[in-house]
Amino acid sequence: AVIGTVGTCTEIDKLALNDGIEIYPNPNNGSSKLVFNTSAKDDYLLEVRNALGQSVYHEILEDFTGTCTRTINLNSYGKGIYILTLSNSSTTRAKKIMVY
């Protein structure tokens, strides 16, 4: 068994992603579903970049809290690996999306 002591918590990561970022199916044929859940009300930037670093999808979620579900369609950008980033005022998280 593991026993530990936790002191006073003064700040929680503002992104507060409860279950992380889910992208499915991944790999996919150009269309995937993104789901994330946050308990921290903030402005979020959702962006997808190609291997050259060019932004191919960009969305701002203002004053957002709760569950976000989006369909990301990359059909017109071709096969390859894309990087999805989700960021707010203090944190950035990234996931790979593979299109075959």
PDB file of C-alpha atoms in Angstrom:
ATOM      1  CA  ALA A   1       0.000   0.000   0.000  1.00  0.00           C
ATOM      2  CA  VAL A   2       1.095   3.543  -0.655  1.00  0.00           C
ATOM      3  CA  ILE A   3       0.446   6.130   2.015  1.00  0.00           C
ATOM      4  CA  GLY A   4       1.196   9.812   1.540  1.00  0.00           C
ATOM      5  CA  THR A   5       0.440  13.162   3.044  1.00  0.00           C
ATOM      6  CA  VAL A   6      -0.897  16.025   0.988  1.00  0.00           C
ATOM      7  CA  GLY A   7      -0.488  19.584   2.193  1.00  0.00           C
ATOM      8  CA  THR A   8      -2.663  22.517   1.277  1.00  0.00           C
ATOM      9  CA  CYS A   9      -3.392  22.708  -2.414  1.00  0.00           C
ATOM     10  CA  THR A  10      -3.081  26.303  -3.568  1.00  0.00           C
ATOM     11  CA  GLU A  11      -3.509  25.923  -7.332  1.00  0.00           C
ATOM     12  CA  ILE A  12      -4.739  23.310  -9.750  1.00  0.00           C
ATOM     13  CA  ASP A  13      -3.539  23.125 -13.354  1.00  0.00           C
ATOM     14  CA  LYS A  14      -5.902  25.548 -15.069  1.00  0.00           C
ATOM     15  CA  LEU A  15      -6.410  23.286 -18.058  1.00  0.00           C
ATOM     16  CA  ALA A  16      -7.863  20.696 -15.658  1.00  0.00           C
ATOM     17  CA  LEU A  17      -8.493  18.071 -18.295  1.00  0.00           C
ATOM     18  CA  ASN A  18     -10.297  15.380 -16.384  1.00  0.00           C
ATOM     19  CA  ASP A  19      -9.685  12.514 -18.811  1.00  0.00           C
ATOM     20  CA  GLY A  20      -7.255  14.151 -21.205  1.00  0.00           C
ATOM     21  CA  ILE A  21      -7.865  14.666 -24.890  1.00  0.00           C
ATOM     22  CA  GLU A  22      -9.492  11.845 -26.852  1.00  0.00           C
ATOM     23  CA  ILE A  23      -9.169  11.620 -30.636  1.00  0.00           C
ATOM     24  CA  TYR A  24     -10.806   8.718 -32.415  1.00  0.00           C
ATOM     25  CA  PRO A  25     -10.445   6.930 -34.656  1.00  0.00           C
ATOM     26  CA  ASN A  26      -6.729   7.513 -34.776  1.00  0.00           C
ATOM     27  CA  PRO A  27      -5.283   6.717 -37.280  1.00  0.00           C
ATOM     28  CA  ASN A  28      -8.155   7.719 -39.550  1.00  0.00           C
ATOM     29  CA  ASN A  29      -9.043   8.457 -43.178  1.00  0.00           C
ATOM     30  CA  GLY A  30      -9.310  12.228 -42.674  1.00  0.00           C
ATOM     31  CA  SER A  31     -12.177  12.597 -40.239  1.00  0.00           C
ATOM     32  CA  SER A  32     -11.853  12.156 -36.501  1.00  0.00           C
ATOM     33  CA  LYS A  33     -13.747  13.093 -33.386  1.00  0.00           C
ATOM     34  CA  LEU A  34     -12.159  15.143 -30.611  1.00  0.00           C
ATOM     35  CA  VAL A  35     -13.494  15.057 -27.049  1.00  0.00           C
ATOM     36  CA  PHE A  36     -12.127  16.781 -23.976  1.00  0.00           C
ATOM     37  CA  ASN A  37     -13.583  17.713 -20.619  1.00  0.00           C
ATOM     38  CA  THR A  38     -12.460  20.606 -18.448  1.00  0.00           C
ATOM     39  CA  SER A  39     -13.576  21.970 -15.114  1.00  0.00           C
ATOM     40  CA  ALA A  40     -11.612  25.220 -15.466  1.00  0.00           C
ATOM     41  CA  LYS A  41     -13.510  28.085 -17.098  1.00  0.00           C
ATOM     42  CA  ASP A  42     -11.104  29.790 -19.496  1.00  0.00           C
ATOM     43  CA  ASP A  43     -10.529  30.705 -23.141  1.00  0.00           C
ATOM     44  CA  TYR A  44      -9.218  27.687 -25.058  1.00  0.00           C
ATOM     45  CA  LEU A  45      -7.426  27.594 -28.404  1.00  0.00           C
ATOM     46  CA  LEU A  46      -7.886  24.416 -30.412  1.00  0.00           C
ATOM     47  CA  GLU A  47      -5.505  24.144 -33.359  1.00  0.00           C
ATOM     48  CA  VAL A  48      -4.293  21.490 -35.798  1.00  0.00           C
ATOM     49  CA  ARG A  49      -0.997  21.933 -37.673  1.00  0.00           C
ATOM     50  CA  ASN A  50       0.480  19.884 -40.498  1.00  0.00           C
ATOM     51  CA  ALA A  51       4.056  18.559 -40.649  1.00  0.00           C
ATOM     52  CA  LEU A  52       5.236  21.926 -42.026  1.00  0.00           C
ATOM     53  CA  GLY A  53       3.789  23.745 -39.024  1.00  0.00           C
ATOM     54  CA  GLN A  54       0.969  25.336 -41.021  1.00  0.00           C
ATOM     55  CA  SER A  55      -2.346  25.775 -39.227  1.00  0.00           C
ATOM     56  CA  VAL A  56      -5.096  23.762 -40.954  1.00  0.00           C
ATOM     57  CA  TYR A  57      -7.768  24.048 -38.227  1.00  0.00           C
ATOM     58  CA  HIS A  58      -8.240  26.806 -35.684  1.00  0.00           C
ATOM     59  CA  GLU A  59     -11.011  27.420 -33.170  1.00  0.00           C
ATOM     60  CA  ILE A  60     -11.294  29.598 -30.078  1.00  0.00           C
ATOM     61  CA  LEU A  61     -13.621  28.519 -27.277  1.00  0.00           C
ATOM     62  CA  GLU A  62     -14.310  31.605 -25.161  1.00  0.00           C
ATOM     63  CA  ASP A  63     -15.107  31.274 -21.440  1.00  0.00           C
ATOM     64  CA  PHE A  64     -15.499  27.519 -21.905  1.00  0.00           C
ATOM     65  CA  THR A  65     -16.039  24.862 -19.277  1.00  0.00           C
ATOM     66  CA  GLY A  66     -17.501  21.352 -19.577  1.00  0.00           C
ATOM     67  CA  THR A  67     -17.290  18.761 -22.345  1.00  0.00           C
ATOM     68  CA  CYS A  68     -16.272  19.732 -25.861  1.00  0.00           C
ATOM     69  CA  THR A  69     -16.937  17.432 -28.825  1.00  0.00           C
ATOM     70  CA  ARG A  70     -15.772  18.374 -32.313  1.00  0.00           C
ATOM     71  CA  THR A  71     -15.417  16.590 -35.636  1.00  0.00           C
ATOM     72  CA  ILE A  72     -12.063  17.446 -37.192  1.00  0.00           C
ATOM     73  CA  ASN A  73     -12.083  16.983 -40.971  1.00  0.00           C
ATOM     74  CA  LEU A  74      -8.635  16.872 -42.578  1.00  0.00           C
ATOM     75  CA  ASN A  75      -9.681  15.242 -45.883  1.00  0.00           C
ATOM     76  CA  SER A  76      -8.638  18.204 -48.019  1.00  0.00           C
ATOM     77  CA  TYR A  77      -5.132  18.351 -46.500  1.00  0.00           C
ATOM     78  CA  GLY A  78      -3.928  14.879 -47.487  1.00  0.00           C
ATOM     79  CA  LYS A  79      -2.282  11.974 -45.743  1.00  0.00           C
ATOM     80  CA  GLY A  80       0.234  12.545 -42.989  1.00  0.00           C
ATOM     81  CA  ILE A  81       0.750  13.310 -39.347  1.00  0.00           C
ATOM     82  CA  TYR A  82      -0.884  16.349 -37.793  1.00  0.00           C
ATOM     83  CA  ILE A  83      -0.460  17.839 -34.343  1.00  0.00           C
ATOM     84  CA  LEU A  84      -3.532  18.947 -32.426  1.00  0.00           C
ATOM     85  CA  THR A  85      -2.874  21.431 -29.633  1.00  0.00           C
ATOM     86  CA  LEU A  86      -5.266  22.559 -26.948  1.00  0.00           C
ATOM     87  CA  SER A  87      -4.139  25.522 -24.886  1.00  0.00           C
ATOM     88  CA  ASN A  88      -5.411  28.065 -22.428  1.00  0.00           C
ATOM     89  CA  SER A  89      -3.815  30.933 -20.512  1.00  0.00           C
ATOM     90  CA  SER A  90      -1.398  28.658 -18.653  1.00  0.00           C
ATOM     91  CA  THR A  91      -1.025  25.262 -20.341  1.00  0.00           C
ATOM     92  CA  THR A  92      -0.726  23.577 -23.729  1.00  0.00           C
ATOM     93  CA  ARG A  93      -1.441  19.916 -24.453  1.00  0.00           C
ATOM     94  CA  ALA A  94      -0.685  18.192 -27.762  1.00  0.00           C
ATOM     95  CA  LYS A  95      -1.752  14.989 -29.531  1.00  0.00           C
ATOM     96  CA  LYS A  96      -0.820  13.433 -32.869  1.00  0.00           C
ATOM     97  CA  ILE A  97      -3.462  12.732 -35.494  1.00  0.00           C
ATOM     98  CA  MET A  98      -2.486  10.287 -38.236  1.00  0.00           C
ATOM     99  CA  VAL A  99      -4.351  10.424 -41.564  1.00  0.00           C
ATOM    100  CA  TYR A 100      -3.900   7.495 -43.988  1.00  0.00           C
TER     101      TYR A 100
END
